Amino acid sequence: MNECPKFDKCHASACPLHKPLSQQVHLKGEAVCFYLTEAQKIDSKAVFDGSGLGELHMMMAQATVDAFSNPDASIYLVNSLRRAAQSSSSMAKGQNLIKGAKNAVSIDHENEITKWMSR
C-alpha cells in the first residue's frame, strides 16, 4: 500500500489499508500493524500529525472503529489493540528524541558561538 511507510517491511497478518479488519484473519500471536497500534495511544492524532501522517491516522481510526464494532473481527486483534492503548507511543518517543537532539545541537551551537565571540 502506497499510503503506509512500513508496507514493504511489514509482517502484520491483517492490513487495515487493504480491506476492513473484520474481513481479515488475525490469529493469536501474529504481528499487528504498527500504525494501527500507535493509533490506539493517547494523543495519537497529534503524534501522527507531527509526523506528517495525519491522513494515515484517519484510516487507522476508521479501522479501529471497524475492529471494535464488528463481531466478526478477530478477538485476538481487538485484545492486542486494547493492550496497545495501555502502553506508550513509540512514535512519540521518536519525536521526543529528535526534538531533544535538535535542542542539544542548538544549545551546543549557541555555546560555541558564545565562546567564539568572547575571544
PDB file of C-alpha atoms in Angstrom:
ATOM      1  CA  MET A   1       0.000   0.000   0.000  1.00  0.00           C
ATOM      2  CA  ASN A   2       1.448   3.332  -1.016  1.00  0.00           C
ATOM      3  CA  GLU A   3      -0.113   5.104   1.974  1.00  0.00           C
ATOM      4  CA  CYS A   4       1.884   3.095   4.525  1.00  0.00           C
ATOM      5  CA  PRO A   5       5.545   3.968   5.142  1.00  0.00           C
ATOM      6  CA  LYS A   6       6.219   0.470   6.542  1.00  0.00           C
ATOM      7  CA  PHE A   7       4.357  -1.562   3.916  1.00  0.00           C
ATOM      8  CA  ASP A   8       7.432  -3.105   2.263  1.00  0.00           C
ATOM      9  CA  LYS A   9       8.776  -4.469   5.559  1.00  0.00           C
ATOM     10  CA  CYS A  10       5.506  -5.138   7.386  1.00  0.00           C
ATOM     11  CA  HIS A  11       4.801  -8.550   8.893  1.00  0.00           C
ATOM     12  CA  ALA A  12       1.258  -7.876  10.117  1.00  0.00           C
ATOM     13  CA  SER A  13      -1.217 -10.542   9.090  1.00  0.00           C
ATOM     14  CA  ALA A  14      -4.054  -8.046   8.694  1.00  0.00           C
ATOM     15  CA  CYS A  15      -3.550  -4.740   6.901  1.00  0.00           C
ATOM     16  CA  PRO A  16      -6.073  -2.048   7.826  1.00  0.00           C
ATOM     17  CA  LEU A  17      -5.444  -0.350   4.482  1.00  0.00           C
ATOM     18  CA  HIS A  18      -6.158  -3.469   2.439  1.00  0.00           C
ATOM     19  CA  LYS A  19      -9.771  -4.134   3.448  1.00  0.00           C
ATOM     20  CA  PRO A  20     -11.884  -3.907   6.628  1.00  0.00           C
ATOM     21  CA  LEU A  21     -10.268  -5.733   9.538  1.00  0.00           C
ATOM     22  CA  SER A  22     -13.475  -7.644  10.179  1.00  0.00           C
ATOM     23  CA  GLN A  23     -12.953  -9.321   6.785  1.00  0.00           C
ATOM     24  CA  GLN A  24      -9.369 -10.393   7.517  1.00  0.00           C
ATOM     25  CA  VAL A  25      -7.899 -13.223   9.543  1.00  0.00           C
ATOM     26  CA  HIS A  26      -5.689 -12.446  12.527  1.00  0.00           C
ATOM     27  CA  LEU A  27      -4.573 -15.314  14.727  1.00  0.00           C
ATOM     28  CA  LYS A  28      -3.256 -15.271  18.269  1.00  0.00           C
ATOM     29  CA  GLY A  29       0.383 -14.207  18.412  1.00  0.00           C
ATOM     30  CA  GLU A  30       0.538 -12.732  14.922  1.00  0.00           C
ATOM     31  CA  ALA A  31       2.104  -9.320  14.360  1.00  0.00           C
ATOM     32  CA  VAL A  32      -0.222  -6.328  14.438  1.00  0.00           C
ATOM     33  CA  CYS A  33       0.114  -3.288  12.191  1.00  0.00           C
ATOM     34  CA  PHE A  34       2.495  -0.781  13.812  1.00  0.00           C
ATOM     35  CA  TYR A  35       0.401   2.228  12.835  1.00  0.00           C
ATOM     36  CA  LEU A  36      -2.819   0.581  13.981  1.00  0.00           C
ATOM     37  CA  THR A  37      -1.341   0.001  17.442  1.00  0.00           C
ATOM     38  CA  GLU A  38       0.088   3.540  17.528  1.00  0.00           C
ATOM     39  CA  ALA A  39      -3.358   4.937  16.703  1.00  0.00           C
ATOM     40  CA  GLN A  40      -4.628   3.469  19.988  1.00  0.00           C
ATOM     41  CA  LYS A  41      -2.349   5.650  22.114  1.00  0.00           C
ATOM     42  CA  ILE A  42      -3.285   8.822  23.981  1.00  0.00           C
ATOM     43  CA  ASP A  43      -2.806  11.899  21.760  1.00  0.00           C
ATOM     44  CA  SER A  44      -2.143   9.701  18.739  1.00  0.00           C
ATOM     45  CA  LYS A  45      -3.688  12.201  16.322  1.00  0.00           C
ATOM     46  CA  ALA A  46      -1.190  14.877  17.349  1.00  0.00           C
ATOM     47  CA  VAL A  47       1.682  12.403  17.078  1.00  0.00           C
ATOM     48  CA  PHE A  48       0.630  11.281  13.593  1.00  0.00           C
ATOM     49  CA  ASP A  49       0.071  14.906  12.529  1.00  0.00           C
ATOM     50  CA  GLY A  50       3.542  15.801  13.858  1.00  0.00           C
ATOM     51  CA  SER A  51       4.994  13.080  11.640  1.00  0.00           C
ATOM     52  CA  GLY A  52       3.085  14.222   8.581  1.00  0.00           C
ATOM     53  CA  LEU A  53       0.841  11.148   8.758  1.00  0.00           C
ATOM     54  CA  GLY A  54      -2.497  12.757   9.587  1.00  0.00           C
ATOM     55  CA  GLU A  55      -4.314  11.021   6.732  1.00  0.00           C
ATOM     56  CA  LEU A  56      -2.923   7.651   7.803  1.00  0.00           C
ATOM     57  CA  HIS A  57      -4.243   8.304  11.318  1.00  0.00           C
ATOM     58  CA  MET A  58      -7.726   8.868   9.915  1.00  0.00           C
ATOM     59  CA  MET A  59      -7.545   5.484   8.143  1.00  0.00           C
ATOM     60  CA  MET A  60      -6.314   3.780  11.322  1.00  0.00           C
ATOM     61  CA  ALA A  61      -9.123   5.403  13.327  1.00  0.00           C
ATOM     62  CA  GLN A  62     -11.673   4.018  10.874  1.00  0.00           C
ATOM     63  CA  ALA A  63     -10.054   0.579  11.041  1.00  0.00           C
ATOM     64  CA  THR A  64     -10.248   0.749  14.844  1.00  0.00           C
ATOM     65  CA  VAL A  65     -13.966   1.520  14.710  1.00  0.00           C
ATOM     66  CA  ASP A  66     -14.421  -1.435  12.350  1.00  0.00           C
ATOM     67  CA  ALA A  67     -12.481  -3.794  14.614  1.00  0.00           C
ATOM     68  CA  PHE A  68     -14.265  -2.798  17.809  1.00  0.00           C
ATOM     69  CA  SER A  69     -17.788  -2.542  16.408  1.00  0.00           C
ATOM     70  CA  ASN A  70     -17.909  -5.669  14.272  1.00  0.00           C
ATOM     71  CA  PRO A  71     -18.475  -9.017  15.980  1.00  0.00           C
ATOM     72  CA  ASP A  72     -16.690 -10.763  13.092  1.00  0.00           C
ATOM     73  CA  ALA A  73     -13.386  -9.037  13.879  1.00  0.00           C
ATOM     74  CA  SER A  74     -10.683 -11.200  15.428  1.00  0.00           C
ATOM     75  CA  ILE A  75     -10.845 -11.139  19.223  1.00  0.00           C
ATOM     76  CA  TYR A  76      -7.048 -11.550  19.227  1.00  0.00           C
ATOM     77  CA  LEU A  77      -6.656  -8.387  17.195  1.00  0.00           C
ATOM     78  CA  VAL A  78      -9.130  -6.465  19.364  1.00  0.00           C
ATOM     79  CA  ASN A  79      -7.318  -7.595  22.525  1.00  0.00           C
ATOM     80  CA  SER A  80      -3.973  -6.542  21.009  1.00  0.00           C
ATOM     81  CA  LEU A  81      -5.392  -3.083  20.332  1.00  0.00           C
ATOM     82  CA  ARG A  82      -6.697  -2.839  23.891  1.00  0.00           C
ATOM     83  CA  ARG A  83      -3.230  -3.707  25.210  1.00  0.00           C
ATOM     84  CA  ALA A  84      -1.627  -1.207  22.830  1.00  0.00           C
ATOM     85  CA  ALA A  85      -3.796   1.559  24.272  1.00  0.00           C
ATOM     86  CA  GLN A  86      -2.203   0.914  27.678  1.00  0.00           C
ATOM     87  CA  SER A  87       1.390   1.414  26.566  1.00  0.00           C
ATOM     88  CA  SER A  88       3.369   4.459  25.492  1.00  0.00           C
ATOM     89  CA  SER A  89       3.823   5.536  21.904  1.00  0.00           C
ATOM     90  CA  SER A  90       6.985   4.592  20.018  1.00  0.00           C
ATOM     91  CA  MET A  91       6.283   7.378  17.542  1.00  0.00           C
ATOM     92  CA  ALA A  92       6.051   9.968  20.332  1.00  0.00           C
ATOM     93  CA  LYS A  93       9.295   8.682  21.866  1.00  0.00           C
ATOM     94  CA  GLY A  94      10.987   9.046  18.490  1.00  0.00           C
ATOM     95  CA  GLN A  95       9.658  12.577  18.069  1.00  0.00           C
ATOM     96  CA  ASN A  96      10.892  13.484  21.553  1.00  0.00           C
ATOM     97  CA  LEU A  97      14.348  12.072  20.788  1.00  0.00           C
ATOM     98  CA  ILE A  98      14.536  14.106  17.605  1.00  0.00           C
ATOM     99  CA  LYS A  99      13.404  17.272  19.411  1.00  0.00           C
ATOM    100  CA  GLY A 100      15.906  16.613  22.193  1.00  0.00           C
ATOM    101  CA  ALA A 101      18.726  16.095  19.720  1.00  0.00           C
ATOM    102  CA  LYS A 102      17.826  19.298  17.878  1.00  0.00           C
ATOM    103  CA  ASN A 103      17.727  21.216  21.168  1.00  0.00           C
ATOM    104  CA  ALA A 104      21.061  19.717  22.233  1.00  0.00           C
ATOM    105  CA  VAL A 105      22.658  20.688  18.922  1.00  0.00           C
ATOM    106  CA  SER A 106      21.129  24.147  19.173  1.00  0.00           C
ATOM    107  CA  ILE A 107      22.423  24.658  22.725  1.00  0.00           C
ATOM    108  CA  ASP A 108      25.846  23.279  21.782  1.00  0.00           C
ATOM    109  CA  HIS A 109      25.920  25.572  18.751  1.00  0.00           C
ATOM    110  CA  GLU A 110      24.995  28.577  20.926  1.00  0.00           C
ATOM    111  CA  ASN A 111      27.773  27.670  23.362  1.00  0.00           C
ATOM    112  CA  GLU A 112      30.308  27.549  20.523  1.00  0.00           C
ATOM    113  CA  ILE A 113      29.171  30.954  19.219  1.00  0.00           C
ATOM    114  CA  THR A 114      29.407  32.423  22.715  1.00  0.00           C
ATOM    115  CA  LYS A 115      32.944  31.037  23.143  1.00  0.00           C
ATOM    116  CA  TRP A 116      33.985  32.352  19.725  1.00  0.00           C
ATOM    117  CA  MET A 117      32.546  35.813  20.421  1.00  0.00           C
ATOM    118  CA  SER A 118      34.275  36.047  23.791  1.00  0.00           C
ATOM    119  CA  ARG A 119      37.748  35.616  22.269  1.00  0.00           C
TER     120      ARG A 119
END
